[in-house]
Structures are given as C-alpha cells and as structure tokens.
C-alpha cells in the first residue's frame, strides 16, 4: 500500500487512512478534557472530529474494508448524544456574552432564572456525554478503529493512486446540493426545518471538499470558504430561533410580553442573518455560479500540480479545521 511518506504518489486508501488516523487521534486526545468539563471547547472539538470522521468514512468507503464495529449509525448516535450539551453551551454563551449586555437592567434580571434553567439542563446533558464516552459501544468503536489503523485493509480501488481519482471522491459530496428544497424558502416564516436541514447538507459538502484540500488548489479552497460562510450564517440563524423558543417556553406570559427588548433584539438579529443568507443564496443559485463548482473540480482534476507542491508535502501540512 502506498503511504504519504513514500517517494511515489500515495494511494486512495493511504490518503483516507491518514485522514481517519488524524480524526481518531483527535478523539482520543479529547477524551480526558471533555470528561474533565473545565472548558466547553474540547466538547465542541470532539463533536466536530466525530462529524468529520463520519464524513470521511462515508466518502472513502469504496476504498476501505472497515471492521463491523465502525458503523455510521453508532457514530451518528454518538454525535447526537454529545449535541445537546454542546448546543446548550452555545445558547448560554450567546445569551450571556452577546445578547444580555444590550438589554435594559430589568430584562437582564428577568433572564437570570432562564440562565439557571439552562445550566440545569446542561448538567443533565453532560451526564449523557459521560455515559456515552464511557460506554462499551463507543470504546469498542475507538478500539476497532485504532486496531484497523495499525493494519488497514483496502479494496482494489484503495490501492490505486489518489491523483487519478480526486474528482470521483469530491463529486458525490456535492451531488444534488443545489436541488435541496431549503434554497427555495424565500421567507423566514416558511419551512425553516428545510433551511436548517440545508445547513447540515452544506456542512457535509464542505467537509467532503476539505478532505481533499491537501491535493486541490485555490478554486476548491474558495468554494470551501463559500460553503463555510453559508453554513455559519444558517447556524447563527438556527441558534437565534432555538434561543427564542427556549426563553419563550420558560416565561408564563411569553417572550414578547415579558421581555419586549429581548424579543426585538432576537428578531432583529434573525432578520439580519436571514437577509444576508438570502442575498448570498440568490447569488449562488445563478446558473453560472452553480456550474462554477463542478467546473472548479473538473479543472483541478486536470491540473498537473493543483496545489503547487507534491501531494506528499501537501498532506503532511494538512491541518484539522476547528468547526
């Protein structure tokens, strides 16, 4: 099997193995800090690493022969179980650091019980995090991955040189992206569940392109930035909607009557996010822009040296993004 450290171009499988090893090692290194729970950032990083690992295993599955314990449903379940605690961290941070300083004193005081409830819910969610990370299923998954990485098994496709196959690894990750119904929701009062599902689809596409970032050039990197910006806009919009519902549920008279300044601030922020999203989305849905993504992949597939360096050195320089 070719290796990123050999003198000849490495294989599809070797490239995927290197990525899987990076994500797996990240998970192992974060286990202690997450269980210590002295800082919310390790939990965020673990959730990201799990999502990236899941995308990588799906993307490169045709090149790999993985153990049965390394199954997508188990990874998806772990991501969900870590998600509640992380989401509560985000909501509390946004409320305390971003929104409350802009409110009148009376409303800041009125929100203290809401913050207290968020802390209680986060403590309960963290118990689920601990249970998940110490469970036999999760520990078996890590053990199986680490064992497989010591002696990875590849398919015949996995043995072939990567640089002849980059387009085939990238194209499925963006297939149907612009057909998602979330693009066509034109008003905030529309089906926001579809919009938030599009956010997840954008993230998967972005991760898939980023996985090949070490051997592709500027055109693909520009698209990664575009997809990340769109994903973050929709992520902020989702956070604001979730926070509005969470506060409203805890106020007997409802958010609008109890905290009018807060309600106005949340609506203003959400409207700003929505307008930015629609402006970016409308531009991206133009025929030339849609086609430019496929064109970027095709042109870089046929470049002699897309990144301006040998893929071995490009892969060794690959960093793991933090979101």
Coordinates of C-alpha atoms in Angstrom, one line a residue:
X1 CA 0.0 0.0 0.0
X2 CA 1.3 3.5 -0.8
X3 CA 2.0 5.8 2.0
X4 CA 2.0 9.6 2.3
X5 CA 5.7 9.2 3.3
X6 CA 6.7 7.1 0.3
X7 CA 8.6 8.6 -2.6
X8 CA 5.9 7.7 -5.1
X9 CA 2.3 9.1 -5.2
X10 CA 0.2 7.6 -2.4
X11 CA -3.0 5.7 -2.9
X12 CA -6.7 6.5 -2.3
X13 CA -6.6 4.2 0.7
X14 CA -3.4 5.7 2.2
X15 CA -4.8 9.2 1.9
X16 CA -8.1 8.1 3.6
X17 CA -6.2 6.2 6.3
X18 CA -4.1 9.3 7.1
X19 CA -7.3 11.4 7.5
X20 CA -9.0 8.7 9.6
X21 CA -5.9 8.5 11.9
X22 CA -6.0 12.2 12.4
X23 CA -9.6 12.3 13.4
X24 CA -9.3 9.2 15.6
X25 CA -6.2 10.6 17.4
X26 CA -8.1 13.8 17.9
X27 CA -11.0 11.9 19.6
X28 CA -8.6 10.0 21.9
X29 CA -6.7 13.2 22.9
X30 CA -10.0 15.0 23.7
X31 CA -11.5 12.2 25.9
X32 CA -9.8 13.5 29.1
X33 CA -10.5 17.2 28.6
X34 CA -14.2 16.5 27.7
X35 CA -14.7 14.3 30.8
X36 CA -13.0 17.0 33.0
X37 CA -15.5 19.5 31.7
X38 CA -13.5 22.6 32.8
X39 CA -13.9 24.2 29.4
X40 CA -16.6 23.8 26.8
X41 CA -14.2 24.0 23.8
X42 CA -13.0 20.3 24.0
X43 CA -16.6 19.1 23.7
X44 CA -17.1 21.3 20.6
X45 CA -13.8 19.9 19.1
X46 CA -14.9 16.3 19.8
X47 CA -18.2 16.8 18.2
X48 CA -16.5 18.3 15.1
X49 CA -14.0 15.5 15.0
X50 CA -16.8 12.9 15.1
X51 CA -18.7 14.6 12.3
X52 CA -15.5 14.8 10.2
X53 CA -14.7 11.2 10.8
X54 CA -18.2 10.2 9.9
X55 CA -18.0 12.2 6.6
X56 CA -14.5 10.7 5.8
X57 CA -15.6 7.1 6.4
X58 CA -18.7 7.7 4.2
X59 CA -16.7 9.5 1.5
X60 CA -13.9 6.9 1.2
X61 CA -15.9 3.8 2.0
X62 CA -15.4 2.3 -1.5
X63 CA -11.6 2.3 -0.9
X64 CA -11.8 0.8 2.6
X65 CA -12.6 -2.5 4.3
X66 CA -13.6 -1.4 7.8
X67 CA -14.4 -3.5 10.9
X68 CA -18.1 -4.0 11.6
X69 CA -18.0 -2.0 14.8
X70 CA -17.1 1.1 12.8
X71 CA -20.6 1.7 11.6
X72 CA -22.3 5.0 10.7
X73 CA -25.4 4.5 13.0
X74 CA -23.1 4.3 16.0
X75 CA -21.2 7.4 15.0
X76 CA -24.4 9.3 14.3
X77 CA -25.8 8.3 17.7
X78 CA -22.6 9.5 19.5
X79 CA -22.8 12.8 17.7
X80 CA -26.4 13.3 18.8
X81 CA -25.7 12.4 22.4
X82 CA -22.9 15.0 22.6
X83 CA -25.0 17.5 20.7
X84 CA -27.4 18.5 23.5
X85 CA -24.7 19.6 25.9
X86 CA -22.8 21.5 23.1
X87 CA -26.0 23.2 22.0
X88 CA -26.7 24.4 25.5
X89 CA -23.2 25.7 25.8
X90 CA -23.7 27.7 22.6
X91 CA -27.1 29.1 23.8
X92 CA -25.8 30.1 27.2
X93 CA -22.7 31.8 25.7
X94 CA -24.8 33.7 23.2
X95 CA -27.3 34.8 25.8
X96 CA -24.7 35.9 28.4
X97 CA -22.0 37.4 26.3
X98 CA -23.8 38.6 23.1
X99 CA -27.4 39.5 23.9
X100 CA -27.8 40.3 27.6
X101 CA -25.3 43.2 27.6
X102 CA -27.6 45.0 25.1
X103 CA -30.7 44.7 27.3
X104 CA -32.0 47.1 30.0
X105 CA -31.2 46.1 33.5
X106 CA -34.8 44.9 34.3
X107 CA -34.7 42.4 31.5
X108 CA -31.2 41.2 32.4
X109 CA -32.5 40.4 35.9
X110 CA -35.6 38.7 34.5
X111 CA -33.4 36.4 32.4
X112 CA -31.4 35.1 35.4
X113 CA -33.9 32.2 36.0
X114 CA -33.7 31.3 32.3
X115 CA -29.9 31.1 32.6
X116 CA -30.3 29.0 35.8
X117 CA -32.5 26.6 33.9
X118 CA -30.1 26.4 31.0
X119 CA -27.3 25.4 33.5
X120 CA -29.5 22.7 35.0
X121 CA -30.3 21.3 31.6
X122 CA -26.7 21.4 30.6
X123 CA -25.7 19.4 33.8
X124 CA -28.2 16.7 32.8
X125 CA -27.0 16.7 29.2
X126 CA -23.4 16.4 30.4
X127 CA -24.3 13.2 32.3
X128 CA -25.3 11.8 29.0
X129 CA -22.0 12.8 27.5
X130 CA -20.1 11.0 30.2
X131 CA -22.3 7.9 29.9
X132 CA -21.7 7.9 26.1
X133 CA -17.9 8.3 26.2
X134 CA -17.6 5.6 28.8
X135 CA -20.0 3.2 27.1
X136 CA -18.8 -0.1 25.8
X137 CA -20.1 0.8 22.3
X138 CA -18.1 4.0 22.0
X139 CA -14.9 2.5 23.5
X140 CA -15.2 -0.5 21.2
X141 CA -15.5 1.8 18.2
X142 CA -12.3 3.6 19.1
X143 CA -10.5 0.3 19.8
X144 CA -11.6 -1.2 16.5
X145 CA -10.5 2.0 14.6
X146 CA -7.1 2.0 16.3
X147 CA -6.6 -1.6 15.6
X148 CA -7.6 -1.2 12.0
X149 CA -5.3 1.8 11.6
X150 CA -2.3 -0.4 12.6
X151 CA -3.1 -2.8 9.8
X152 CA -5.6 -1.1 7.4
X153 CA -7.4 -3.2 4.8
X154 CA -8.1 -1.7 1.5
X155 CA -10.2 -2.6 -1.6
X156 CA -8.6 -2.7 -5.0
X157 CA -9.8 0.9 -5.6
X158 CA -8.0 1.8 -2.4
X159 CA -4.7 0.6 -3.9
X160 CA -4.9 3.0 -6.9
X161 CA -3.1 6.3 -7.0
X162 CA -5.1 9.2 -5.5
X163 CA -4.4 11.8 -8.0
X164 CA -6.3 9.9 -10.7
X165 CA -9.4 9.8 -8.6
X166 CA -9.9 13.2 -6.8
X167 CA -12.9 14.1 -8.9
X168 CA -14.7 10.8 -8.1
X169 CA -14.1 11.5 -4.4
X170 CA -15.4 15.0 -4.5
X171 CA -18.3 14.8 -6.9
X172 CA -20.6 12.7 -4.7
X173 CA -20.2 15.1 -1.8
X174 CA -21.8 18.0 -3.8
X175 CA -24.2 15.9 -5.9
X176 CA -27.7 17.4 -5.6
X177 CA -26.6 20.2 -3.4
X178 CA -28.4 22.9 -5.3
X179 CA -31.5 20.8 -5.6
X180 CA -32.1 20.9 -1.8
X181 CA -35.5 22.5 -1.1
X182 CA -34.0 24.7 1.6
X183 CA -32.6 27.0 -1.1
X184 CA -36.1 27.9 -2.3
X185 CA -37.6 29.0 1.1
X186 CA -37.8 32.8 0.4
X187 CA -39.4 34.0 3.7
X188 CA -38.4 33.4 7.3
X189 CA -42.0 32.4 8.0
X190 CA -41.5 29.5 5.6
X191 CA -40.5 25.9 6.3
X192 CA -37.4 26.6 8.4
X193 CA -36.8 22.9 9.1
X194 CA -35.8 22.6 5.4
X195 CA -33.5 25.5 5.8
X196 CA -31.8 24.0 8.8
X197 CA -31.5 20.7 7.0
X198 CA -29.7 22.5 4.2
X199 CA -27.2 23.8 6.8
X200 CA -26.3 20.2 7.6
X201 CA -26.0 19.4 3.8
X202 CA -23.7 22.4 3.3
X203 CA -21.5 21.2 6.2
X204 CA -21.2 17.7 4.7
X205 CA -20.3 19.1 1.3
X206 CA -17.8 21.4 2.8
X207 CA -16.2 18.6 4.8
X208 CA -16.0 16.4 1.7
X209 CA -14.2 19.1 -0.2
X210 CA -11.9 19.9 2.7
X211 CA -10.9 16.3 2.9
X212 CA -9.2 16.7 -0.5
X213 CA -7.9 20.1 0.3
X214 CA -4.3 18.9 0.5
X215 CA -4.3 17.9 -3.1
X216 CA -6.5 20.5 -4.7
X217 CA -5.9 24.2 -5.4
X218 CA -7.4 27.6 -5.0
X219 CA -10.6 27.1 -6.8
X220 CA -11.8 24.4 -4.4
X221 CA -10.5 26.3 -1.4
X222 CA -12.6 29.3 -2.5
X223 CA -15.7 27.1 -2.6
X224 CA -14.9 25.7 0.9
X225 CA -14.9 29.2 2.2
X226 CA -18.2 30.0 0.5
X227 CA -19.8 26.9 1.9
X228 CA -18.5 27.5 5.4
X229 CA -19.8 31.1 5.4
X230 CA -23.2 30.0 4.3
X231 CA -23.2 27.2 6.9
X232 CA -22.3 29.6 9.6
X233 CA -25.0 32.1 8.7
X234 CA -27.6 29.4 8.9
X235 CA -26.0 28.1 12.1
X236 CA -26.4 31.6 13.7
X237 CA -30.0 31.8 12.5
X238 CA -30.8 28.4 14.0
X239 CA -29.2 29.4 17.3
X240 CA -31.3 32.5 17.5
X241 CA -34.6 30.6 16.7
X242 CA -33.8 27.9 19.3
X243 CA -32.9 30.5 21.9
X244 CA -36.1 32.4 21.2
X245 CA -38.2 29.2 21.7
X246 CA -36.2 28.3 24.8
X247 CA -36.8 31.6 26.5
X248 CA -40.5 31.8 25.4
X249 CA -41.2 28.4 26.9
X250 CA -39.9 29.4 30.3
X251 CA -41.9 32.6 30.6
X252 CA -45.6 32.3 31.6
X253 CA -46.6 35.4 29.7
X254 CA -44.4 34.6 26.7
X255 CA -41.3 36.4 25.4
X256 CA -43.0 39.3 23.6
X257 CA -45.0 40.4 26.7
X258 CA -42.4 39.7 29.4
X259 CA -39.2 40.8 27.6
X260 CA -40.0 43.1 24.7
X261 CA -36.5 44.4 24.3
X262 CA -35.1 40.9 24.2
X263 CA -37.8 39.8 21.7
X264 CA -37.0 42.8 19.5
X265 CA -33.2 42.1 19.6
X266 CA -33.7 38.4 18.7
X267 CA -36.0 39.3 15.8
X268 CA -33.6 42.0 14.6
X269 CA -30.6 39.6 14.7
X270 CA -32.5 36.8 13.0
X271 CA -33.7 39.2 10.3
X272 CA -30.2 40.4 9.6
X273 CA -29.0 36.8 9.3
X274 CA -31.8 35.9 7.0
X275 CA -31.2 38.9 4.7
X276 CA -27.5 38.0 4.5
X277 CA -28.4 34.4 3.8
X278 CA -30.9 35.2 1.0
X279 CA -28.5 37.6 -0.7
X280 CA -25.7 35.0 -0.7
X281 CA -28.1 32.2 -1.7
X282 CA -29.7 34.1 -4.5
X283 CA -26.2 34.9 -6.0
X284 CA -25.1 31.3 -5.6
X285 CA -28.1 29.9 -7.3
X286 CA -27.4 31.8 -10.6
X287 CA -26.6 29.3 -13.4
X288 CA -23.0 30.4 -13.8
X289 CA -22.3 30.2 -10.1
X290 CA -23.8 26.8 -9.7
X291 CA -21.8 25.4 -12.6
X292 CA -18.6 27.0 -11.4
X293 CA -18.4 24.5 -8.5
X294 CA -18.4 21.5 -10.9
X295 CA -16.1 23.4 -13.2
X296 CA -13.6 24.0 -10.4
X297 CA -13.5 20.3 -9.6
X298 CA -13.0 19.4 -13.2
X299 CA -10.3 21.9 -13.9
X300 CA -8.3 21.0 -10.8
X301 CA -8.6 17.3 -11.7
X302 CA -6.8 18.1 -14.9
X303 CA -4.1 20.3 -13.4
X304 CA -0.7 18.7 -13.3
X305 CA 0.0 20.0 -9.8
X306 CA -3.1 21.7 -8.3
X307 CA -1.6 22.8 -5.1
X308 CA 1.8 23.9 -6.5
X309 CA 3.6 21.2 -4.5
X310 CA 3.9 17.4 -4.3
X311 CA 0.9 15.8 -2.6
X312 CA 3.1 14.1 0.0
X313 CA 4.2 17.5 1.4
X314 CA 0.7 18.9 1.0
X315 CA -0.8 16.1 3.0
X316 CA 1.8 16.4 5.8
X317 CA 0.8 20.1 6.1
X318 CA -2.9 19.4 6.3
X319 CA -4.4 21.0 9.4
X320 CA -7.7 20.0 11.1
X321 CA -10.2 22.9 11.0
X322 CA -11.9 23.6 14.2
X323 CA -15.5 23.8 13.1

